[in-house]
Coordinates of N, CA and C in Angstrom, one line a residue:
M277 N 6.3 7.0 23.8 CA 6.5 7.7 22.6 C 5.5 8.8 22.4
D278 N 6.0 9.9 21.9 CA 5.2 11.1 21.7 C 4.3 10.8 20.5
Q279 N 3.0 10.9 20.7 CA 2.0 10.7 19.6 C 1.4 11.9 19.1
S280 N 2.0 13.1 19.4 CA 1.4 14.3 18.8 C 1.9 14.7 17.4
F281 N 2.4 13.7 16.8 CA 3.0 13.9 15.4 C 2.4 12.7 14.5
Y282 N 2.6 13.0 13.2 CA 2.3 11.9 12.2 C 3.4 11.9 11.2
I283 N 3.5 10.7 10.5 CA 4.5 10.5 9.5 C 3.8 10.4 8.2
T284 N 4.4 11.1 7.2 CA 3.8 11.1 5.9 C 5.0 11.0 4.8
Q285 N 4.7 10.3 3.7 CA 5.7 10.3 2.7 C 5.4 11.5 1.8
I286 N 6.5 12.2 1.5 CA 6.4 13.4 0.6 C 7.0 13.1 -0.7
N287 N 6.3 13.5 -1.8 CA 6.8 13.3 -3.1 C 7.1 14.6 -3.8
D288 N 6.6 15.7 -3.4 CA 6.9 17.0 -4.0 C 8.3 17.4 -3.7
R289 N 9.0 17.6 -4.8 CA 10.5 17.9 -4.7 C 10.8 19.1 -3.9
S290 N 10.0 20.2 -4.1 CA 10.3 21.4 -3.3 C 10.0 21.3 -1.9
E291 N 8.9 20.5 -1.6 CA 8.6 20.3 -0.2 C 9.6 19.5 0.5
K292 N 10.2 18.5 -0.2 CA 11.3 17.7 0.4 C 12.5 18.7 0.8
S293 N 12.8 19.6 -0.1 CA 13.9 20.5 0.1 C 13.6 21.4 1.3
I294 N 12.4 21.9 1.4 CA 12.0 22.9 2.4 C 12.1 22.2 3.8
C295 N 11.6 21.0 3.9 CA 11.6 20.2 5.1 C 13.1 19.9 5.5
T296 N 13.9 19.5 4.6 CA 15.3 19.2 4.8 C 16.0 20.5 5.3
R297 N 15.9 21.6 4.7 CA 16.5 22.8 5.1 C 16.1 23.2 6.5
N298 N 14.8 23.2 6.8 CA 14.2 23.6 8.1 C 14.9 22.8 9.2
V299 N 15.0 21.5 9.0 CA 15.5 20.6 10.0 C 17.0 20.7 10.1
L300 N 17.7 20.6 9.0 CA 19.2 20.6 9.1 C 19.8 21.9 9.6
E301 N 19.2 23.0 9.2 CA 19.7 24.3 9.7 C 19.6 24.4 11.2
S302 N 18.7 23.6 11.8 CA 18.5 23.6 13.3 C 19.6 22.7 14.0
L303 N 20.4 22.0 13.2 CA 21.3 21.0 13.7 C 22.8 21.3 13.3
P304 N 23.3 22.5 13.7 CA 24.6 22.9 13.2 C 25.7 22.0 13.7
E305 N 25.5 21.3 14.9 CA 26.6 20.4 15.3 C 26.8 19.3 14.4
W306 N 25.8 18.9 13.6 CA 25.9 17.8 12.6 C 26.0 18.3 11.2
F307 N 25.3 19.4 10.9 CA 25.2 19.9 9.5 C 25.7 21.4 9.4
G308 N 26.8 21.7 10.1 CA 27.3 23.1 10.1 C 28.0 23.5 8.8
N309 N 28.4 22.5 8.0 CA 29.1 22.8 6.7 C 28.0 23.2 5.7
K310 N 28.0 24.5 5.4 CA 26.9 25.1 4.5 C 26.9 24.4 3.1
Q311 N 28.0 24.1 2.6 CA 28.1 23.5 1.3 C 27.4 22.1 1.3
S312 N 27.7 21.3 2.3 CA 27.2 20.0 2.5 C 25.7 20.1 2.7
L313 N 25.2 21.0 3.6 CA 23.8 21.2 3.8 C 23.1 21.5 2.5
E314 N 23.6 22.4 1.7 CA 23.0 22.8 0.4 C 22.9 21.6 -0.5
E315 N 24.0 20.7 -0.5 CA 23.9 19.5 -1.3 C 22.8 18.6 -0.9
Y316 N 22.6 18.4 0.4 CA 21.5 17.5 0.9 C 20.2 18.1 0.5
V317 N 20.0 19.5 0.7 CA 18.8 20.1 0.3 C 18.4 19.9 -1.2
E318 N 19.4 19.9 -2.0 CA 19.2 19.6 -3.4 C 19.0 18.1 -3.7
Q319 N 19.8 17.3 -3.2 CA 19.8 15.9 -3.5 C 18.6 15.1 -3.0
V320 N 18.0 15.5 -1.9 CA 16.8 14.8 -1.4 C 15.7 14.8 -2.3
K321 N 15.7 15.8 -3.3 CA 14.6 15.9 -4.2 C 14.4 14.6 -5.0
D322 N 15.5 13.9 -5.2 CA 15.5 12.7 -6.1 C 15.3 11.4 -5.3
F323 N 15.1 11.4 -4.0 CA 15.0 10.2 -3.2 C 13.7 10.1 -2.5
P324 N 13.3 8.8 -2.2 CA 12.1 8.7 -1.3 C 12.3 9.4 0.0
F325 N 11.2 10.0 0.6 CA 11.3 10.9 1.7 C 10.1 10.8 2.6
W326 N 10.4 10.8 3.9 CA 9.3 10.7 4.9 C 9.5 11.8 5.9
C327 N 8.4 12.5 6.3 CA 8.5 13.6 7.2 C 7.6 13.3 8.4
A328 N 8.1 13.7 9.6 CA 7.3 13.7 10.8 C 6.8 15.2 10.9
C329 N 5.5 15.3 11.2 CA 4.9 16.6 11.3 C 4.0 16.7 12.5
L330 N 3.9 17.9 13.1 CA 3.0 18.1 14.1 C 1.6 18.2 13.5
K331 N 0.6 18.1 14.3 CA -0.8 18.1 13.8 C -1.0 19.4 13.0
S332 N -0.3 20.5 13.4 CA -0.4 21.8 12.7 C 0.3 21.8 11.3
G333 N 1.0 20.7 11.0 CA 1.7 20.6 9.7 C 3.1 21.0 9.8
Q334 N 3.6 21.5 10.9 CA 5.0 21.9 11.0 C 5.9 20.6 10.9
Y335 N 7.0 20.8 10.1 CA 8.0 19.7 10.0 C 8.8 19.6 11.2
I336 N 9.0 18.4 11.8 CA 9.8 18.3 13.0 C 11.0 17.2 12.8
G337 N 10.9 16.5 11.7 CA 12.0 15.5 11.4 C 11.7 14.9 10.0
F338 N 12.8 14.2 9.5 CA 12.6 13.5 8.2 C 13.7 12.5 8.1
F339 N 13.4 11.5 7.2 CA 14.4 10.5 6.7 C 14.3 10.5 5.2
S340 N 15.4 10.5 4.5 CA 15.5 10.3 3.1 C 16.3 9.0 2.8
A341 N 15.9 8.3 1.8 CA 16.4 6.9 1.6 C 16.7 6.7 0.2
K342 N 17.5 5.7 -0.1 CA 17.7 5.2 -1.4 C 18.1 3.7 -1.4
I343 N 18.1 3.1 -2.5 CA 18.4 1.6 -2.6 C 19.5 1.4 -3.5
H344 N 20.5 0.6 -3.1 CA 21.7 0.3 -3.9 C 21.6 -1.2 -4.4
Y345 N 21.9 -1.4 -5.6 CA 21.9 -2.8 -6.2 C 20.6 -3.6 -6.0
G346 N 19.5 -2.9 -5.7 CA 18.3 -3.6 -5.6 C 18.1 -4.3 -4.2
H347 N 19.1 -4.3 -3.3 CA 18.9 -5.1 -2.1 C 19.5 -4.4 -0.9
T348 N 20.1 -3.3 -1.0 CA 20.7 -2.6 0.2 C 20.1 -1.2 0.3
G349 N 19.4 -1.0 1.4 CA 18.8 0.3 1.7 C 19.9 1.2 2.3
D350 N 19.7 2.5 2.1 CA 20.7 3.5 2.5 C 19.9 4.6 3.1
L351 N 20.2 4.9 4.4 CA 19.6 6.1 5.0 C 20.4 7.2 4.5
F352 N 19.9 7.9 3.5 CA 20.7 9.0 2.8 C 21.0 10.1 3.8
V353 N 20.0 10.7 4.4 CA 20.2 11.8 5.3 C 18.9 11.9 6.2
C354 N 19.1 12.3 7.4 CA 17.9 12.3 8.3 C 18.2 13.3 9.4
G355 N 17.2 13.8 10.1 CA 17.3 14.6 11.2 C 16.0 14.9 11.9
V356 N 16.1 15.3 13.2 CA 14.9 15.7 14.0 C 15.3 17.0 14.7
L357 N 14.3 17.9 14.7 CA 14.6 19.2 15.4 C 15.0 18.9 16.8
P358 N 16.0 19.7 17.3 CA 16.5 19.4 18.7 C 15.5 19.3 19.8
E359 N 14.5 20.2 19.7 CA 13.5 20.2 20.8 C 12.5 19.0 20.7
Y360 N 12.6 18.2 19.7 CA 11.7 17.0 19.5 C 12.5 15.7 19.6
Q361 N 13.8 15.8 19.8 CA 14.6 14.6 19.9 C 14.3 13.9 21.2
R362 N 14.6 12.6 21.2 CA 14.4 11.7 22.4 C 12.9 11.6 22.8
R363 N 12.0 11.7 21.7 CA 10.6 11.5 21.9 C 10.0 10.4 21.1
G364 N 10.9 9.6 20.4 CA 10.5 8.5 19.6 C 10.2 8.8 18.2
I365 N 10.5 10.1 17.8 CA 10.2 10.5 16.4 C 11.2 9.9 15.4
G366 N 12.5 9.9 15.7 CA 13.4 9.3 14.8 C 13.2 7.8 14.7
E367 N 12.9 7.2 15.8 CA 12.6 5.7 15.7 C 11.4 5.4 14.9
A368 N 10.3 6.2 15.0 CA 9.1 6.0 14.2 C 9.4 6.3 12.8
L369 N 10.2 7.3 12.5 CA 10.5 7.5 11.1 C 11.4 6.4 10.5
Y370 N 12.3 5.9 11.3 CA 13.2 4.8 10.9 C 12.3 3.5 10.6
K371 N 11.4 3.2 11.5 CA 10.6 2.0 11.3 C 9.7 2.1 10.0
T372 N 9.3 3.3 9.7 CA 8.5 3.5 8.5 C 9.4 3.2 7.3
V373 N 10.6 3.8 7.3 CA 11.6 3.6 6.2 C 12.0 2.1 6.1
E374 N 12.3 1.5 7.2 CA 12.7 0.1 7.2 C 11.6 -0.8 6.6
S375 N 10.3 -0.5 6.9 CA 9.2 -1.2 6.3 C 9.2 -1.1 4.8
W376 N 9.5 0.2 4.3 CA 9.6 0.4 2.9 C 10.8 -0.3 2.2
F377 N 11.9 -0.4 2.9 CA 13.0 -1.2 2.4 C 12.7 -2.6 2.3
I378 N 12.0 -3.2 3.3 CA 11.6 -4.6 3.2 C 10.6 -4.9 2.1
Q379 N 9.6 -4.0 2.0 CA 8.7 -4.1 0.9 C 9.3 -4.0 -0.5
N380 N 10.5 -3.4 -0.6 CA 11.2 -3.2 -1.8 C 12.4 -4.2 -2.0
G381 N 12.3 -5.3 -1.2 CA 13.3 -6.4 -1.3 C 14.7 -6.2 -0.8
C382 N 14.8 -5.3 0.1 CA 16.2 -5.0 0.7 C 16.5 -6.1 1.8
N383 N 17.7 -6.5 1.8 CA 18.2 -7.5 2.8 C 19.0 -6.8 3.9
F384 N 19.5 -5.6 3.6 CA 20.4 -4.8 4.5 C 20.0 -3.4 4.4
V385 N 20.4 -2.6 5.5 CA 20.3 -1.2 5.5 C 21.7 -0.7 6.0
I386 N 22.2 0.3 5.3 CA 23.4 1.0 5.8 C 23.1 2.4 6.1
V387 N 24.0 3.0 6.9 CA 23.9 4.4 7.3 C 25.4 4.9 7.4
K388 N 25.7 6.1 6.9 CA 27.0 6.6 7.1 C 27.0 7.7 8.1
T389 N 28.0 7.7 9.0 CA 28.1 8.7 10.0 C 29.6 8.9 10.4
L390 N 29.8 9.9 11.2 CA 31.2 10.2 11.6 C 31.7 9.0 12.5
S391 N 32.9 8.5 12.1 CA 33.5 7.4 12.8 C 33.9 7.8 14.3
D392 N 33.9 6.7 15.1 CA 34.2 6.9 16.5 C 35.7 7.0 16.7
I393 N 36.5 7.0 15.6 CA 37.9 7.3 15.8 C 38.2 8.8 16.0
V394 N 37.1 9.6 15.8 CA 37.1 11.0 16.1 C 36.2 11.2 17.3
T395 N 36.7 11.9 18.3 CA 35.9 12.2 19.5 C 35.1 13.4 19.3
Y396 N 33.8 13.3 19.2 CA 32.9 14.4 18.9 C 31.5 14.0 19.5
E397 N 31.1 14.5 20.6 CA 29.9 14.1 21.4 C 28.6 14.0 20.6
P398 N 28.3 15.0 19.7 CA 27.1 14.9 18.9 C 27.0 13.6 18.1
Y399 N 28.1 13.2 17.5 CA 28.1 12.0 16.7 C 28.1 10.7 17.6
A400 N 28.7 10.8 18.8 CA 28.6 9.7 19.7 C 27.1 9.4 20.0
K401 N 26.3 10.4 20.2 CA 24.8 10.3 20.4 C 24.2 9.7 19.1
T402 N 24.6 10.1 18.0 CA 24.1 9.6 16.7 C 24.4 8.1 16.6
R403 N 25.6 7.7 16.8 CA 26.0 6.3 16.7 C 25.1 5.4 17.7
K404 N 24.9 6.0 18.9 CA 24.1 5.3 19.9 C 22.7 5.1 19.4
F405 N 22.1 6.1 18.8 CA 20.8 6.0 18.2 C 20.7 4.9 17.2
Y406 N 21.7 4.8 16.3 CA 21.7 3.8 15.3 C 21.9 2.4 15.9
E407 N 22.7 2.3 16.9 CA 22.9 1.0 17.6 C 21.6 0.6 18.2
K408 N 20.9 1.5 18.8 CA 19.6 1.2 19.4 C 18.6 0.6 18.4
L409 N 18.7 1.1 17.2 CA 17.9 0.6 16.1 C 18.3 -0.7 15.5
G410 N 19.5 -1.2 15.9 CA 20.0 -2.5 15.5 C 21.2 -2.5 14.5
F411 N 21.7 -1.3 14.3 CA 22.9 -1.2 13.4 C 24.2 -1.5 14.2
S412 N 25.1 -2.1 13.4 CA 26.5 -2.4 13.9 C 27.5 -1.7 13.1
P413 N 28.6 -1.3 13.7 CA 29.7 -0.7 12.9 C 30.2 -1.8 11.9
L414 N 30.5 -1.4 10.7 CA 31.0 -2.2 9.6 C 32.4 -1.9 9.3
I415 N 32.6 -0.6 8.9 CA 34.0 -0.2 8.4 C 34.1 1.3 8.5
T416 N 35.3 1.8 8.8 CA 35.6 3.2 8.8 C 36.4 3.4 7.5
L417 N 36.0 4.4 6.7 CA 36.7 4.8 5.5 C 37.2 6.2 5.6
T418 N 38.5 6.3 5.8 CA 39.1 7.7 6.0 C 39.1 8.5 4.7
E419 N 39.0 7.8 3.5 CA 39.1 8.4 2.2 C 37.7 8.9 1.7
M420 N 36.7 8.5 2.3 CA 35.3 8.8 1.8 C 35.0 10.3 1.8
W421 N 35.1 10.9 3.0 CA 34.8 12.3 3.1 C 36.0 13.1 3.1
D422 N 36.8 13.2 4.2 CA 38.1 13.7 4.2 C 38.8 13.3 5.5
E423 N 40.1 13.5 5.6 CA 40.9 13.0 6.7 C 40.4 13.4 8.1
N424 N 39.7 14.6 8.2 CA 39.2 15.1 9.4 C 37.8 14.5 9.8
N425 N 37.2 13.9 8.8 CA 35.9 13.4 8.9 C 35.8 11.9 8.4
P426 N 36.4 11.0 9.2 CA 36.3 9.6 8.7 C 34.9 9.1 8.8
C427 N 34.5 8.4 7.7 CA 33.1 7.9 7.6 C 33.0 6.5 8.2
L428 N 32.1 6.3 9.1 CA 31.8 5.0 9.6 C 30.5 4.5 8.9
I429 N 30.6 3.3 8.2 CA 29.4 2.7 7.7 C 28.9 1.7 8.7
M430 N 27.6 1.9 9.0 CA 27.0 0.9 9.9 C 26.0 0.1 9.1
L431 N 25.8 -1.1 9.5 CA 25.0 -2.1 8.8 C 23.9 -2.7 9.7
K432 N 22.8 -3.0 9.1 CA 21.7 -3.7 9.8 C 21.1 -4.7 8.8
P433 N 21.2 -6.0 9.2 CA 20.5 -7.0 8.3 C 19.0 -6.9 8.5
L434 N 18.2 -7.1 7.5 CA 16.7 -7.0 7.6 C 16.2 -8.4 7.4
S435 N 15.2 -8.7 8.1 CA 14.5 -10.0 7.9 C 13.3 -9.7 7.0
Q436 N 13.1 -10.5 6.0 CA 11.9 -10.3 5.1 C 10.6 -10.7 5.8
I437 N 9.6 -9.9 5.6 CA 8.3 -10.2 6.2 C 7.6 -11.2 5.3

């Protein structure tokens, strides 16, 4: 695992948006829809947020989260700059967020991604990443986003510490 980065929770609303924009704009295969990207940039302001930074302070990845019904964590949106992927940064961010979910009484974590009923290599890698973290496919909802983008909800049970 690359240890040239640190993870910090960010509370400043504008800093959350800046980090989100910087990372998501570098990931057009996942976040090429400009309207969707702008919605994420705005919406992350209202949710808990963790950022991976280089020692210089440069943002290289982030996870934003929320909790439903007091017991289900939701990975709202996340990303790691392409040149820093496959270095353990996403996993380190996830472990930080998972600990926060557990501390806040969550029994499960969900994440939404593009379903495997659509063949698209970038999202095949995304699903593999989530599976490596312990997520399992739960259900595909074709009506959630749109017919060309069926949403796969993946679930991970959490054990309480």
